[in-house]
mmCIF file of C-alpha atoms in Angstrom:
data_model
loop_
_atom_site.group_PDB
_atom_site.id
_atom_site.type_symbol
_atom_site.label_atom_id
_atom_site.label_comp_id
_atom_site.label_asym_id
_atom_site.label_seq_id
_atom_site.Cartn_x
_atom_site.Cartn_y
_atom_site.Cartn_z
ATOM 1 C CA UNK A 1 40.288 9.045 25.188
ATOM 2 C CA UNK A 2 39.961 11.966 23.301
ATOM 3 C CA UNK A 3 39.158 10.362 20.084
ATOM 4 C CA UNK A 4 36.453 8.112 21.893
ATOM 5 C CA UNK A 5 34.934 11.573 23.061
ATOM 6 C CA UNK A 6 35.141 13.344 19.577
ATOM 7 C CA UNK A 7 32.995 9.832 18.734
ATOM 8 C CA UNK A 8 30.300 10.106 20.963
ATOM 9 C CA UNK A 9 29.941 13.324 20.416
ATOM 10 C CA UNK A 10 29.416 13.131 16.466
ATOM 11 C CA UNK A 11 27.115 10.138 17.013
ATOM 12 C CA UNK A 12 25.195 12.096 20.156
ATOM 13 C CA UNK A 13 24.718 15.287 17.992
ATOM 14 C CA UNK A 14 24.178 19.031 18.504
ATOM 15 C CA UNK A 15 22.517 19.228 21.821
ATOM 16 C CA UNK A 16 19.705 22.026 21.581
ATOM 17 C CA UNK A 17 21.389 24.137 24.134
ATOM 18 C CA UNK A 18 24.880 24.201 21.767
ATOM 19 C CA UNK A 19 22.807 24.971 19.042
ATOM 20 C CA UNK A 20 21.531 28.216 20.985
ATOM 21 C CA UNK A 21 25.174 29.009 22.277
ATOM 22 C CA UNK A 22 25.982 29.009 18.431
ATOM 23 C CA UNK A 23 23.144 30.373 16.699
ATOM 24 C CA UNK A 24 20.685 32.025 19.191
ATOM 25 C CA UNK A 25 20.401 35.496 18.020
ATOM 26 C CA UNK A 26 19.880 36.803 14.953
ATOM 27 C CA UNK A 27 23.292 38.718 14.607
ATOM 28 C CA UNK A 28 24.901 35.411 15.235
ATOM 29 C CA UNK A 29 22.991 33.794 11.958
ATOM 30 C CA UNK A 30 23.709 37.069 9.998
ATOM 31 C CA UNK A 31 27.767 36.026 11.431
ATOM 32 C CA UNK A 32 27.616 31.841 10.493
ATOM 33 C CA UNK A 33 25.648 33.053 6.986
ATOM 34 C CA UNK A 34 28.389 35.246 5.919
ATOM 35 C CA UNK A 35 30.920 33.056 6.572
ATOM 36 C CA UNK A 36 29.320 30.127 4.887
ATOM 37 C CA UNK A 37 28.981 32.164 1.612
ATOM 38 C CA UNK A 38 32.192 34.373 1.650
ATOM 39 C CA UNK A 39 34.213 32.519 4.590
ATOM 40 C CA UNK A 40 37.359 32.789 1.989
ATOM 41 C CA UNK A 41 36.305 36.835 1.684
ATOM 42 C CA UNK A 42 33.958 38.752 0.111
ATOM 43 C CA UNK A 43 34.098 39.599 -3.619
ATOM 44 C CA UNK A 44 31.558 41.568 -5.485
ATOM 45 C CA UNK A 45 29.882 39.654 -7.984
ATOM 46 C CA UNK A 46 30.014 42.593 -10.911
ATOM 47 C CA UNK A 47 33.487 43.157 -10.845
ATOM 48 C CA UNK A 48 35.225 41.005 -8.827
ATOM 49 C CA UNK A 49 36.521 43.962 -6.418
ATOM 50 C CA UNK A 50 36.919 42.192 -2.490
ATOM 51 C CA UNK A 51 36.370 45.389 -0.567
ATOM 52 C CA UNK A 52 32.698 46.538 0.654
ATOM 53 C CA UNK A 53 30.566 48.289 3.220
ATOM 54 C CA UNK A 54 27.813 46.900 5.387
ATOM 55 C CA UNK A 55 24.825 48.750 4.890
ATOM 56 C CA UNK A 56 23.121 49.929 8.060
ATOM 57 C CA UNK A 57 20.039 48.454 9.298
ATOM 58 C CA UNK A 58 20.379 45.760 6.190
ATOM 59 C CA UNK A 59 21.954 43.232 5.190
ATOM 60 C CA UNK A 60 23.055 44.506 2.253
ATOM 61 C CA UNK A 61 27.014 44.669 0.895
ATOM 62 C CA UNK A 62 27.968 47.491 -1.117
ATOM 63 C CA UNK A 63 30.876 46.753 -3.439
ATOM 64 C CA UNK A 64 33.840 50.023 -2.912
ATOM 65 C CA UNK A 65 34.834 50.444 -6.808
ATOM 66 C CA UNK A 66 30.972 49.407 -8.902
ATOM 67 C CA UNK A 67 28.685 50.202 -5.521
ATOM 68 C CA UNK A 68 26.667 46.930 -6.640
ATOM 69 C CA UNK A 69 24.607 45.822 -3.663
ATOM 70 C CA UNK A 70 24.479 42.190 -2.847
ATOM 71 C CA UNK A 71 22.000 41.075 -0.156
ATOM 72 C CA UNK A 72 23.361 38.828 2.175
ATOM 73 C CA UNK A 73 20.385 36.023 2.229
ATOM 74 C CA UNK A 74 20.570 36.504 -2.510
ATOM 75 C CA UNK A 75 20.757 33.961 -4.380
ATOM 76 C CA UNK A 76 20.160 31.131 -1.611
ATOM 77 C CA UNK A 77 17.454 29.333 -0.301
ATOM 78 C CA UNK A 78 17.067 32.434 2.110
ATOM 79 C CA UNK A 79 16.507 34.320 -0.905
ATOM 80 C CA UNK A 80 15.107 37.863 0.536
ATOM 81 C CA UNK A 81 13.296 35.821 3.307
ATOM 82 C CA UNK A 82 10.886 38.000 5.497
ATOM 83 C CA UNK A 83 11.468 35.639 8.249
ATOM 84 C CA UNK A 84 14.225 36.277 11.019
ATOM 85 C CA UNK A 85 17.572 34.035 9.754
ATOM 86 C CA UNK A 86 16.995 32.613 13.579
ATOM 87 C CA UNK A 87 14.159 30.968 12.565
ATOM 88 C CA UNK A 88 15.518 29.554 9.731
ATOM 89 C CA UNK A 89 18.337 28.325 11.526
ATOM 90 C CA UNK A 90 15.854 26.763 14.012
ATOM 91 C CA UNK A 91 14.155 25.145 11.380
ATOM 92 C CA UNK A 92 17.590 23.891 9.815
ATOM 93 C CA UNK A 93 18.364 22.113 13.029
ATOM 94 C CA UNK A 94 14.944 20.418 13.739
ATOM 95 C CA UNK A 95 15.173 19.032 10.381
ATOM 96 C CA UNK A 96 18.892 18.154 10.614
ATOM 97 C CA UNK A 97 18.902 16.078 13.754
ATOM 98 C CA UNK A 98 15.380 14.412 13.359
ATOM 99 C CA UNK A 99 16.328 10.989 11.862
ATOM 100 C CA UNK A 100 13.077 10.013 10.176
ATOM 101 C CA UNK A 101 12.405 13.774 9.483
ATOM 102 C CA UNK A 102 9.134 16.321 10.941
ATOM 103 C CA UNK A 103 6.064 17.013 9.683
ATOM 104 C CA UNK A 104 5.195 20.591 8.994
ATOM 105 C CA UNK A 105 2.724 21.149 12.088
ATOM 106 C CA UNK A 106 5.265 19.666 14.513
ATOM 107 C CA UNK A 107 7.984 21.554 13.193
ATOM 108 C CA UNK A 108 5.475 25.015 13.188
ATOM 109 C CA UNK A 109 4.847 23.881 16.938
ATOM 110 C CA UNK A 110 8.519 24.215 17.864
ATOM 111 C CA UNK A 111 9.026 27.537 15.404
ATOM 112 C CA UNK A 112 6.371 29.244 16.828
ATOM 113 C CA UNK A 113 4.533 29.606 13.405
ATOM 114 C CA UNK A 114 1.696 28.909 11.033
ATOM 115 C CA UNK A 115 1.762 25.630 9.550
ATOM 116 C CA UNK A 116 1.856 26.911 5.775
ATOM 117 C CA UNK A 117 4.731 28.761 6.375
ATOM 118 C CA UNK A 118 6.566 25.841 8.176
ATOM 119 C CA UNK A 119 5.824 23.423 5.126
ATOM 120 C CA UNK A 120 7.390 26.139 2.717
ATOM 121 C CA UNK A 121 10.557 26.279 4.864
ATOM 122 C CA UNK A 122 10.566 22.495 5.064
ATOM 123 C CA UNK A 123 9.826 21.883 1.565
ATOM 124 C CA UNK A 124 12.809 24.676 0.740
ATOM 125 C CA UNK A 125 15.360 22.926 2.823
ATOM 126 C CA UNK A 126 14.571 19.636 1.678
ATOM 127 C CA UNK A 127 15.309 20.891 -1.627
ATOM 128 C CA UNK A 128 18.561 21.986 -0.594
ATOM 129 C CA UNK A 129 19.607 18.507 0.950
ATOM 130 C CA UNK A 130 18.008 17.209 -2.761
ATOM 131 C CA UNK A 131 20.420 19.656 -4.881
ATOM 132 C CA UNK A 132 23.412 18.411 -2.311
ATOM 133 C CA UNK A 133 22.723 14.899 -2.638
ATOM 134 C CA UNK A 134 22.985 15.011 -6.553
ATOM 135 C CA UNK A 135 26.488 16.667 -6.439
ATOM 136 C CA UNK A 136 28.314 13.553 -4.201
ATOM 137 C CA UNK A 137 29.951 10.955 -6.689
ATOM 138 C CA UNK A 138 28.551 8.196 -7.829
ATOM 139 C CA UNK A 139 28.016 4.822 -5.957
ATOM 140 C CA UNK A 140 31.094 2.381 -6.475
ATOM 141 C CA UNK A 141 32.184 -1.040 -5.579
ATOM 142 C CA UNK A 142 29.570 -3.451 -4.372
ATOM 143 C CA UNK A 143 25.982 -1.941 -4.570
ATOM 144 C CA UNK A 144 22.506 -3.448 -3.356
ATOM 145 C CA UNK A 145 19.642 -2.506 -5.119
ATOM 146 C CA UNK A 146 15.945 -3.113 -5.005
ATOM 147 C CA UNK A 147 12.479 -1.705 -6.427
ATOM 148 C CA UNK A 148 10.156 -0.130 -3.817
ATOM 149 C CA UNK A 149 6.912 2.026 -3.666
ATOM 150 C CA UNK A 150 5.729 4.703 -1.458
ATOM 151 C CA UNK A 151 2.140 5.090 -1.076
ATOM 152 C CA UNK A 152 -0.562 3.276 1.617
ATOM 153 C CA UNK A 153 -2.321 0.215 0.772
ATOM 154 C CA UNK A 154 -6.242 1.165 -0.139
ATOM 155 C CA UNK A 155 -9.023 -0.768 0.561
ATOM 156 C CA UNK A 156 -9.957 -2.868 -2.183
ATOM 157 C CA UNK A 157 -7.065 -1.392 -4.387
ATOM 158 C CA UNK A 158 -4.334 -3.714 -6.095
ATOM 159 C CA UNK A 159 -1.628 -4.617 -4.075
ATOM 160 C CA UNK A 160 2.008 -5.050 -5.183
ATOM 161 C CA UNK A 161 3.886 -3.434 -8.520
ATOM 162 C CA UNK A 162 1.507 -1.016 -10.544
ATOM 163 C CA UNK A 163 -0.822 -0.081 -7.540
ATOM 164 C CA UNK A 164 -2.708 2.514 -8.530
ATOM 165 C CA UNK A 165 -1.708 5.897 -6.217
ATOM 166 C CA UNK A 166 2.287 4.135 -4.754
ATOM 167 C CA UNK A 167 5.106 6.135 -6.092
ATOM 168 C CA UNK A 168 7.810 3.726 -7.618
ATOM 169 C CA UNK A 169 11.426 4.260 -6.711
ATOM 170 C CA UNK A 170 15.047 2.539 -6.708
ATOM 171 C CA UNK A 171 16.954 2.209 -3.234
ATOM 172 C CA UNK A 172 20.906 2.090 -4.118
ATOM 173 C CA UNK A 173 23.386 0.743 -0.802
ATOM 174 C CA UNK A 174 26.522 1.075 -1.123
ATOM 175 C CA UNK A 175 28.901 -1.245 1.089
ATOM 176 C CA UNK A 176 32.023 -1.708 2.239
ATOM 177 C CA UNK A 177 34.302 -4.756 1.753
ATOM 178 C CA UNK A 178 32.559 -6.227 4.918
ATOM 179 C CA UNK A 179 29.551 -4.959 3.401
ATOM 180 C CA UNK A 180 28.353 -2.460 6.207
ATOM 181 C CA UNK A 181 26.348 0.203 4.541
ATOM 182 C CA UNK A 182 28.313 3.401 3.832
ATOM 183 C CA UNK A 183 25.939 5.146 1.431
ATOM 184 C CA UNK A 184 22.568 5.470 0.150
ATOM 185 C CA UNK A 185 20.430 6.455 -2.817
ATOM 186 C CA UNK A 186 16.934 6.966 -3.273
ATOM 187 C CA UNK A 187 15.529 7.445 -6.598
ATOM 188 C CA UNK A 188 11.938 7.854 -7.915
ATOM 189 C CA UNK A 189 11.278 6.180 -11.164
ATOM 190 C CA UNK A 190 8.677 6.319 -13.855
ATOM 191 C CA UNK A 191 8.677 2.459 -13.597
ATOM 192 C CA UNK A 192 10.594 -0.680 -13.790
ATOM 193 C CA UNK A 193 11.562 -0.767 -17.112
ATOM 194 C CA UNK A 194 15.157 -1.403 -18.295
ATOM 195 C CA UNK A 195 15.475 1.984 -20.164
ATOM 196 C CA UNK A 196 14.635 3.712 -16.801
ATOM 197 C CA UNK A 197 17.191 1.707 -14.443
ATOM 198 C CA UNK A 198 19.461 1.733 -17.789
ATOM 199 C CA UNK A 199 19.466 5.739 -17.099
ATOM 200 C CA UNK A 200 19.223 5.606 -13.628
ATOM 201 C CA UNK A 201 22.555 3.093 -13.709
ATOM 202 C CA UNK A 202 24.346 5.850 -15.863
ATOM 203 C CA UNK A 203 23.731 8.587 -13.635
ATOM 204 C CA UNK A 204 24.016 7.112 -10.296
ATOM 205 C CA UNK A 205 26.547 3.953 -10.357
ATOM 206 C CA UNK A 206 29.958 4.235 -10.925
ATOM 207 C CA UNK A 207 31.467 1.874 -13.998
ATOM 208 C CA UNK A 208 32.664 -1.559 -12.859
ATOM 209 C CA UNK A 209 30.259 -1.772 -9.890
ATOM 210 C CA UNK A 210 29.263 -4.755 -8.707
ATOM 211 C CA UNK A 211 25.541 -4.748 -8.464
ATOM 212 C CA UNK A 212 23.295 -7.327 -6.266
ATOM 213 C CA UNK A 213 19.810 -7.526 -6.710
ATOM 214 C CA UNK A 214 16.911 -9.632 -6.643
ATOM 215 C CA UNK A 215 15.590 -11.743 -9.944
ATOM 216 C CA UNK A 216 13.557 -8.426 -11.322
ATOM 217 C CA UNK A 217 14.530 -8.515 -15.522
ATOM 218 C CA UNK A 218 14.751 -4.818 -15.554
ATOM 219 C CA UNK A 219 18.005 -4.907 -13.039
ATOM 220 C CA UNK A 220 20.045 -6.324 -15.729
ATOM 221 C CA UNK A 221 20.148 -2.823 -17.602
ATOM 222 C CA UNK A 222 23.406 -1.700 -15.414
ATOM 223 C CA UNK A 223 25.192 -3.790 -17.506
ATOM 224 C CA UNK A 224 24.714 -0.591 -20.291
ATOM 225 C CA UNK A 225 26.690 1.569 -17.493
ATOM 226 C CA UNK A 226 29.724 -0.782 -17.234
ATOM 227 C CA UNK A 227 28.558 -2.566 -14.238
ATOM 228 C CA UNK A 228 28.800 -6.244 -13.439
ATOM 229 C CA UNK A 229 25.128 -7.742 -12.306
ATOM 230 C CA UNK A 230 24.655 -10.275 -9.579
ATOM 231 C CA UNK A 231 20.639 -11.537 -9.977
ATOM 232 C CA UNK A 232 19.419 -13.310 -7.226
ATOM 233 C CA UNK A 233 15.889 -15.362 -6.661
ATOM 234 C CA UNK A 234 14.491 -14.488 -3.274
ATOM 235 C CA UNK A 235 11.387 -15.248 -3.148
ATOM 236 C CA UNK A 236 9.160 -13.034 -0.908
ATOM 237 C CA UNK A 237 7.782 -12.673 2.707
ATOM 238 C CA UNK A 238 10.164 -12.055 6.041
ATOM 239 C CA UNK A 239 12.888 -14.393 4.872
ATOM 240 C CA UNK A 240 13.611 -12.636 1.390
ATOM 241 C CA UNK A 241 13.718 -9.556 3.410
ATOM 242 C CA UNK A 242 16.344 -11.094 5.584
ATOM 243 C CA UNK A 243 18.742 -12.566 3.415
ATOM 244 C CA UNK A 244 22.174 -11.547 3.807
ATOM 245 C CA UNK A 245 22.686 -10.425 0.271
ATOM 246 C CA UNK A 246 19.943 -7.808 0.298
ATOM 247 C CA UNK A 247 20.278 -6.875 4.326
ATOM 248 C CA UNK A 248 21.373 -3.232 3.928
ATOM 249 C CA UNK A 249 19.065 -2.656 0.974
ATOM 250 C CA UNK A 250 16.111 -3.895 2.859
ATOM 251 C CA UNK A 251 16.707 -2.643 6.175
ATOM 252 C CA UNK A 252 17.233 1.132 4.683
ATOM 253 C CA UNK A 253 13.559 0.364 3.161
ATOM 254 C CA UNK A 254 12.359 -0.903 6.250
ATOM 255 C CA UNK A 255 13.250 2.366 8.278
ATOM 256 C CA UNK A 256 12.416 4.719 5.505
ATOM 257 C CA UNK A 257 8.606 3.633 5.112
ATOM 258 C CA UNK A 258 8.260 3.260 9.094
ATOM 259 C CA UNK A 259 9.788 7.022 9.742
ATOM 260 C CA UNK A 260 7.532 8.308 6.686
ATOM 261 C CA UNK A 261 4.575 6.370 7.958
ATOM 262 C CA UNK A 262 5.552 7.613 11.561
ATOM 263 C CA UNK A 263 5.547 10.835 10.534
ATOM 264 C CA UNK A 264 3.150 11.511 7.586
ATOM 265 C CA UNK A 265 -0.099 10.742 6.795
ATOM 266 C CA UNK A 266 0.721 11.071 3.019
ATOM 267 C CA UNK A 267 3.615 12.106 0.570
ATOM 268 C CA UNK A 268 2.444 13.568 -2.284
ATOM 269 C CA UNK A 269 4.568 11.485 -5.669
ATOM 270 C CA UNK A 270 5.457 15.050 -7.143
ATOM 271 C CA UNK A 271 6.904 15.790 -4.076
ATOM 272 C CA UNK A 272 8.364 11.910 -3.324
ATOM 273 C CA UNK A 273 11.954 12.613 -4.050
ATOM 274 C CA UNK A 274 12.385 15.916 -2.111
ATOM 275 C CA UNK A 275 11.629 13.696 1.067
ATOM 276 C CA UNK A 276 13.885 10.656 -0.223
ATOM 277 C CA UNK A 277 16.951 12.562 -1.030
ATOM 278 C CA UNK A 278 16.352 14.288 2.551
ATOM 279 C CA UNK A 279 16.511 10.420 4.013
ATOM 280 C CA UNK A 280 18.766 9.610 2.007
ATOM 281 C CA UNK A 281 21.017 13.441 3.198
ATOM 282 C CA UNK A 282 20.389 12.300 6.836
ATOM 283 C CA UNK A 283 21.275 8.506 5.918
ATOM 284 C CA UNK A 284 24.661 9.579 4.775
ATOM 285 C CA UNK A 285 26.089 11.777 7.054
ATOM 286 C CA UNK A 286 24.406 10.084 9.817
ATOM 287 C CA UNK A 287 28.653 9.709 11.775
ATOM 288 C CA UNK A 288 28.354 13.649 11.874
ATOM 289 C CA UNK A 289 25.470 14.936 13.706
ATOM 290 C CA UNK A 290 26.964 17.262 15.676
ATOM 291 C CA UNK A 291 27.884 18.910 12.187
ATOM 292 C CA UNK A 292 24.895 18.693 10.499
ATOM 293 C CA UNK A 293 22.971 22.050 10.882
ATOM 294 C CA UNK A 294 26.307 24.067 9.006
ATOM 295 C CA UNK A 295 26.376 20.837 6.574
ATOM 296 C CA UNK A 296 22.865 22.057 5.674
ATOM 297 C CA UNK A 297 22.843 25.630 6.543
ATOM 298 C CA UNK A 298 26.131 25.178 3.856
ATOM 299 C CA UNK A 299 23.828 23.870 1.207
ATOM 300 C CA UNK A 300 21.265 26.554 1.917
ATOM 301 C CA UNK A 301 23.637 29.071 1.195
ATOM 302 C CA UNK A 302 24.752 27.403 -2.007
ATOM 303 C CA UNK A 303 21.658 26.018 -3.386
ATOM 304 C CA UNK A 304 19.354 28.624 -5.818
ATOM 305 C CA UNK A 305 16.310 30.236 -4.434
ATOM 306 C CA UNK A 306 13.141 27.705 -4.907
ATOM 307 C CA UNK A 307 10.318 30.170 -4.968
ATOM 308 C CA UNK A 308 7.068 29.107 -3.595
ATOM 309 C CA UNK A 309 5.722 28.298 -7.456
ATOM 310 C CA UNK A 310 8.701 25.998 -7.880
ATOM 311 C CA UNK A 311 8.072 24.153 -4.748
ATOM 312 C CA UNK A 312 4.869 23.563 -5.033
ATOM 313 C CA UNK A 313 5.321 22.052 -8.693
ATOM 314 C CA UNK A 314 7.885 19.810 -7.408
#
């Protein structure tokens, strides 16, 4: 019984009013922040020393032996914020438990706050989830891929591969024996060219996968990365889309262009793969919701500050 509990509740999520019991004052984000980045204790970055005193009225540490200061938001995505750690925290669990994420005016409705200032925080956690999804291990055993594009359809414009304005990307599935989905990665490519899915295969794809995809030339490439390659003619329409082999692969495309077209009126392509990678952060931890604003507040606090120059570059 207790295990069927623990079950719903990781599938249910963080209700809001937990979240508030947990994080709904500023002192208790200031608590869960300094945990998260010194939960094993606090040691001064100069010389190593683990003893320190709290400034008061900041929070700022001040190492006992070298008297180095270390700010307590430094170094993070938080990086000497001017906003309340509350807010961020507010932000982190909007963005956490949304499954097909929020755009930047609803999430400034909830916050309280301008809309500029919500996309920045957005943008800055996204590229948190982005830096955490490029540290998990590669995809291994049997793995469905397929080409995609982000971008809407234009009047009069050319439909299909090389559309002018659609942002081209690779969607990765990994399965399980009984080949239910157990991870995901999105990728945004230059094109479908074998030396791009040749690099992409090296980076991404574990040697001696076993790699399914449609009849595309440019998919046998992941041989180069020690992978075995399974081509398979489709077709197209509704019934390629449905075939067994390529379910998973085609059902994670499905839901990721009907959440970003639920959601967003347009994703800019320099900005594309901050909002895959934070599908594709969602996607994979998707068993442990009620964990998922300390999963990313985690990342937060161990991801580099992305200054507002930096973000907006992509």
């Amino acid at each position: 019984m207790g295990t069927e509990s623990g079950l719903r509740r990781r599938v249910k999520g963080l209700s809001e009013v937990e979240f508030r019991q947990r994080y709904g004052t500023e002192a208790q984000c200031r608590a869960a922040l300094f945990a998260l980045r010194w939960g094993k204790g606090w040691a001064c970055p100069g010389c190593g020393h683990g003893g320190y005193a709290a400034l008061k009225g900041r929070a700022v540490f001040q190492c006992n032996r070298c008297k180095r200061q270390v700010g307590l938001t430094a170094g993070t995505v938080f990086h000497w914020t001017k906003l309340p750690l509350s807010m961020w925290f507010l932000a982190i669990y909007h963005l956490s438990q949304s499954k097909g994420g929020m755009s930047s005016v609803e999430l400034a409705r909830r916050l309280g706050t301008r809309q500029p200032t919500a996309w920045l925080m957005k943008h800055k956690l996204m590229a948190a989830m982005e830096a955490r999804e490029a540290e998990k291990p590669r995809l291994a055993g049997r793995v469905e891929m397929d080409d995609a594009y982000l971008g809407g359809q234009r009047p009069g414009g050319k439909r299909g591969r090389g559309a002018a304005g659609k942002t081209p990307f690779v969607a990765a599935v990994e399965t399980t024996a009984e080949r239910k989905p157990r991870r995901i990665r999105l990728t945004v490519v230059k094109g479908f060219r074998k030396q791009e899915i040749a690099t992409l295969a090296k980076r991404d794809l574990a040697a001696g996968s076993n790699v399914v995809s449609d009849g595309l030339s440019c998919w046998a490439a992941v041989e180069r990365a020690g992978c075995s390659h399974f081509p398979m003619v489709t077709g197209s329409g509704s019934r390629a889309a449905k075939w067994v082999p390529f379910q998973w692969v085609n059902t994670a495309l499905g839901n990721i262009k009907t959440a970003l077209a639920g959601t967003y009126h347009h994703v800019s392509p320099k900005h594309a793969q901050r909002y895959l990678s934070s599908f594709a952060w969602r996607f994979n931890r998707r068993f442990q919701l009620d964990s998922l604003t300390e999963r990313l507040a985690y990342a937060c606090a161990r991801t580099a500050p992305h200054p507002y120059r930096v973000i907006i570059a992509g």
